[in-house]
mmCIF file of C-alpha atoms in Angstrom:
data_model
loop_
_atom_site.group_PDB
_atom_site.id
_atom_site.type_symbol
_atom_site.label_atom_id
_atom_site.label_comp_id
_atom_site.label_asym_id
_atom_site.label_seq_id
_atom_site.Cartn_x
_atom_site.Cartn_y
_atom_site.Cartn_z
ATOM 1 C CA MET A 1285 86.087 145.725 90.984
ATOM 2 C CA LEU A 1286 89.537 144.228 90.226
ATOM 3 C CA ALA A 1287 89.169 141.746 93.098
ATOM 4 C CA VAL A 1288 85.797 140.538 91.753
ATOM 5 C CA LEU A 1289 87.315 140.102 88.268
ATOM 6 C CA LEU A 1290 90.269 138.093 89.608
ATOM 7 C CA LEU A 1291 87.949 135.919 91.719
ATOM 8 C CA THR A 1292 85.723 135.244 88.712
ATOM 9 C CA LEU A 1293 88.699 134.286 86.540
ATOM 10 C CA GLY A 1294 90.051 132.042 89.294
ATOM 11 C CA LEU A 1295 86.765 130.168 89.598
ATOM 12 C CA ALA A 1296 86.495 129.766 85.827
ATOM 13 C CA SER A 1297 89.979 128.308 85.361
ATOM 14 C CA PRO A 1298 90.277 124.536 84.893
ATOM 15 C CA VAL A 1299 90.982 122.389 87.917
ATOM 16 C CA THR A 1300 94.436 120.825 87.948
ATOM 17 C CA PRO A 1301 95.163 117.439 89.522
ATOM 18 C CA SER A 1302 96.494 117.329 93.067
ATOM 19 C CA PHE A 1303 100.286 117.406 93.333
ATOM 20 C CA ALA A 1304 100.072 114.595 95.906
ATOM 21 C CA GLN A 1305 98.534 112.143 93.421
ATOM 22 C CA ALA A 1306 99.803 112.573 89.886
ATOM 23 C CA ALA A 1307 99.656 110.449 86.750
ATOM 24 C CA GLY A 1308 102.583 109.193 84.708
ATOM 25 C CA HIS A 1309 102.932 107.872 81.162
ATOM 26 C CA VAL A 1310 103.951 104.207 80.906
ATOM 27 C CA ARG A 1311 105.474 102.400 77.897
ATOM 28 C CA VAL A 1312 106.180 98.636 78.059
ATOM 29 C CA LYS A 1313 107.567 95.896 75.794
ATOM 30 C CA ILE A 1314 106.748 92.394 77.060
ATOM 31 C CA VAL A 1315 107.218 88.837 75.803
ATOM 32 C CA LYS A 1316 104.793 86.164 77.056
ATOM 33 C CA ALA A 1317 104.536 82.398 76.611
ATOM 34 C CA GLY A 1318 102.653 79.619 78.293
ATOM 35 C CA LEU A 1319 100.501 76.531 78.358
ATOM 36 C CA LEU A 1320 98.116 76.571 81.374
ATOM 37 C CA LEU A 1321 100.720 78.424 83.427
ATOM 38 C CA GLY A 1322 102.133 81.440 81.614
ATOM 39 C CA GLY A 1323 105.040 83.721 82.194
ATOM 40 C CA GLY A 1324 106.347 86.940 80.798
ATOM 41 C CA ALA A 1325 109.104 89.475 81.130
ATOM 42 C CA GLY A 1326 109.889 92.850 79.707
ATOM 43 C CA ARG A 1327 111.092 96.377 80.154
ATOM 44 C CA GLY A 1328 109.414 99.702 80.331
ATOM 45 C CA VAL A 1329 109.723 103.382 81.061
ATOM 46 C CA LEU A 1330 107.646 105.518 83.408
ATOM 47 C CA THR A 1331 107.612 109.222 82.559
ATOM 48 C CA TYR A 1332 106.591 111.058 85.717
ATOM 49 C CA ARG A 1333 106.793 114.798 86.399
ATOM 50 C CA GLY A 1334 109.213 115.371 83.529
ATOM 51 C CA LYS A 1335 111.648 112.566 84.389
ATOM 52 C CA THR A 1336 111.968 109.048 82.992
ATOM 53 C CA TYR A 1337 112.348 105.962 85.172
ATOM 54 C CA PRO A 1338 113.239 102.640 83.507
ATOM 55 C CA PHE A 1339 111.764 99.500 85.048
ATOM 56 C CA ARG A 1340 111.610 95.724 84.633
ATOM 57 C CA ILE A 1341 108.396 93.766 84.580
ATOM 58 C CA THR A 1342 107.891 90.059 85.252
ATOM 59 C CA GLY A 1343 104.693 88.141 85.607
ATOM 60 C CA LEU A 1344 102.868 84.871 85.983
ATOM 61 C CA SER A 1345 99.389 83.903 84.902
ATOM 62 C CA PHE A 1346 97.268 80.925 85.813
ATOM 63 C CA GLY A 1347 94.209 79.744 83.916
ATOM 64 C CA ILE A 1348 93.561 79.001 80.270
ATOM 65 C CA THR A 1349 96.746 80.142 78.566
ATOM 66 C CA ALA A 1350 98.217 78.831 75.323
ATOM 67 C CA GLY A 1351 100.707 80.431 72.966
ATOM 68 C CA ALA A 1352 103.370 83.105 72.789
ATOM 69 C CA THR A 1353 103.175 86.830 72.034
ATOM 70 C CA ILE A 1354 105.238 90.002 71.953
ATOM 71 C CA GLY A 1355 103.444 93.195 72.913
ATOM 72 C CA ARG A 1356 104.186 96.907 73.034
ATOM 73 C CA LEU A 1357 101.860 98.713 75.392
ATOM 74 C CA ASP A 1358 101.263 102.374 76.156
ATOM 75 C CA GLY A 1359 99.151 103.899 78.877
ATOM 76 C CA TRP A 1360 98.940 105.699 82.176
ATOM 77 C CA ALA A 1361 99.686 105.047 85.818
ATOM 78 C CA SER A 1362 97.455 107.051 88.142
ATOM 79 C CA ASP A 1363 97.407 107.910 91.855
ATOM 80 C CA ILE A 1364 101.207 108.035 92.133
ATOM 81 C CA ARG A 1365 102.294 109.705 95.368
ATOM 82 C CA GLY A 1366 105.991 108.982 94.856
ATOM 83 C CA VAL A 1367 108.075 107.125 92.271
ATOM 84 C CA GLY A 1368 108.949 104.436 94.817
ATOM 85 C CA ASP A 1369 105.262 103.500 95.068
ATOM 86 C CA PHE A 1370 105.271 102.536 91.375
ATOM 87 C CA ALA A 1371 107.384 99.445 92.074
ATOM 88 C CA GLY A 1372 105.489 96.510 93.532
ATOM 89 C CA THR A 1373 103.135 93.653 92.810
ATOM 90 C CA TYR A 1374 100.121 94.294 90.577
ATOM 91 C CA SER A 1375 97.077 92.089 90.075
ATOM 92 C CA SER A 1376 94.895 91.699 87.016
ATOM 93 C CA VAL A 1377 92.031 89.518 85.842
ATOM 94 C CA GLY A 1378 91.508 89.387 82.108
ATOM 95 C CA GLY A 1379 91.724 87.616 78.815
ATOM 96 C CA GLY A 1380 92.659 88.073 75.238
ATOM 97 C CA PHE A 1381 93.208 86.522 71.829
ATOM 98 C CA ALA A 1382 95.848 87.125 69.185
ATOM 99 C CA LEU A 1383 96.558 85.326 65.914
ATOM 100 C CA VAL A 1384 99.631 86.842 64.224
ATOM 101 C CA GLY A 1385 98.466 90.294 65.320
ATOM 102 C CA GLY A 1386 95.896 91.674 67.699
ATOM 103 C CA LEU A 1387 95.200 94.153 70.429
ATOM 104 C CA ASN A 1388 96.234 93.812 74.004
ATOM 105 C CA GLY A 1389 94.853 95.643 77.003
ATOM 106 C CA VAL A 1390 95.426 95.335 80.719
ATOM 107 C CA HIS A 1391 94.212 97.041 83.872
ATOM 108 C CA LEU A 1392 96.565 96.582 86.862
ATOM 109 C CA ARG A 1393 96.457 97.744 90.475
ATOM 110 C CA ASN A 1394 99.099 97.382 93.193
ATOM 111 C CA GLU A 1395 98.951 97.275 96.980
ATOM 112 C CA LYS A 1396 99.816 100.995 97.192
ATOM 113 C CA GLY A 1397 96.733 102.020 95.188
ATOM 114 C CA ILE A 1398 98.465 102.783 91.894
ATOM 115 C CA THR A 1399 96.426 101.836 88.836
ATOM 116 C CA ILE A 1400 98.020 101.177 85.446
ATOM 117 C CA VAL A 1401 95.927 100.994 82.279
ATOM 118 C CA LEU A 1402 97.807 99.843 79.162
ATOM 119 C CA GLN A 1403 96.862 98.946 75.619
ATOM 120 C CA GLY A 1404 98.583 98.281 72.327
ATOM 121 C CA PRO A 1405 99.313 95.806 69.543
ATOM 122 C CA LYS A 1406 100.704 92.325 70.059
ATOM 123 C CA ALA A 1407 102.033 89.729 67.626
ATOM 124 C CA GLY A 1408 102.038 85.950 67.928
ATOM 125 C CA LEU A 1409 99.489 83.295 68.798
ATOM 126 C CA GLU A 1410 97.745 83.352 72.161
ATOM 127 C CA LEU A 1411 94.464 82.413 73.774
ATOM 128 C CA ALA A 1412 94.166 83.521 77.386
ATOM 129 C CA ALA A 1413 91.568 83.749 80.138
ATOM 130 C CA ASN A 1414 93.467 83.978 83.374
ATOM 131 C CA ILE A 1415 94.405 85.644 86.614
ATOM 132 C CA SER A 1416 97.728 87.449 86.408
ATOM 133 C CA GLN A 1417 100.210 88.805 88.897
ATOM 134 C CA VAL A 1418 102.849 91.255 87.657
ATOM 135 C CA THR A 1419 105.900 92.538 89.519
ATOM 136 C CA ILE A 1420 107.496 95.861 88.589
ATOM 137 C CA SER A 1421 110.954 96.828 89.828
ATOM 138 C CA LEU A 1422 112.633 100.154 89.125
ATOM 139 C CA ARG A 1423 116.123 99.898 87.606
#
């Protein structure tokens, strides 16, 4: 009877994510500027399995880009197998608009399968519809 009760409780418990592929919290501050060809740089912190890992972020965008903004983004990085896989080159296709203040959102994916989804406020003036490439390096 005890074995049946333990089995029932085990099947009813919530499923936890695989230890091999975990998610981490990401916080970024980035400054962008451009006219046709844009560029940006910033810093961030990855919080993964109870530890924090500072990183640098640089990027280029090509397309319709005009203006300059400062953004603070928060989000998640998923499918992390190891912290070293977080560093790399990420691609994104997107757009946005900000006049003094606005919202910013980005969906990035690198060659190792890690996906980063970020969103948050930005300040400045920007009109963008472009293809972006972002490089993250752990410090």
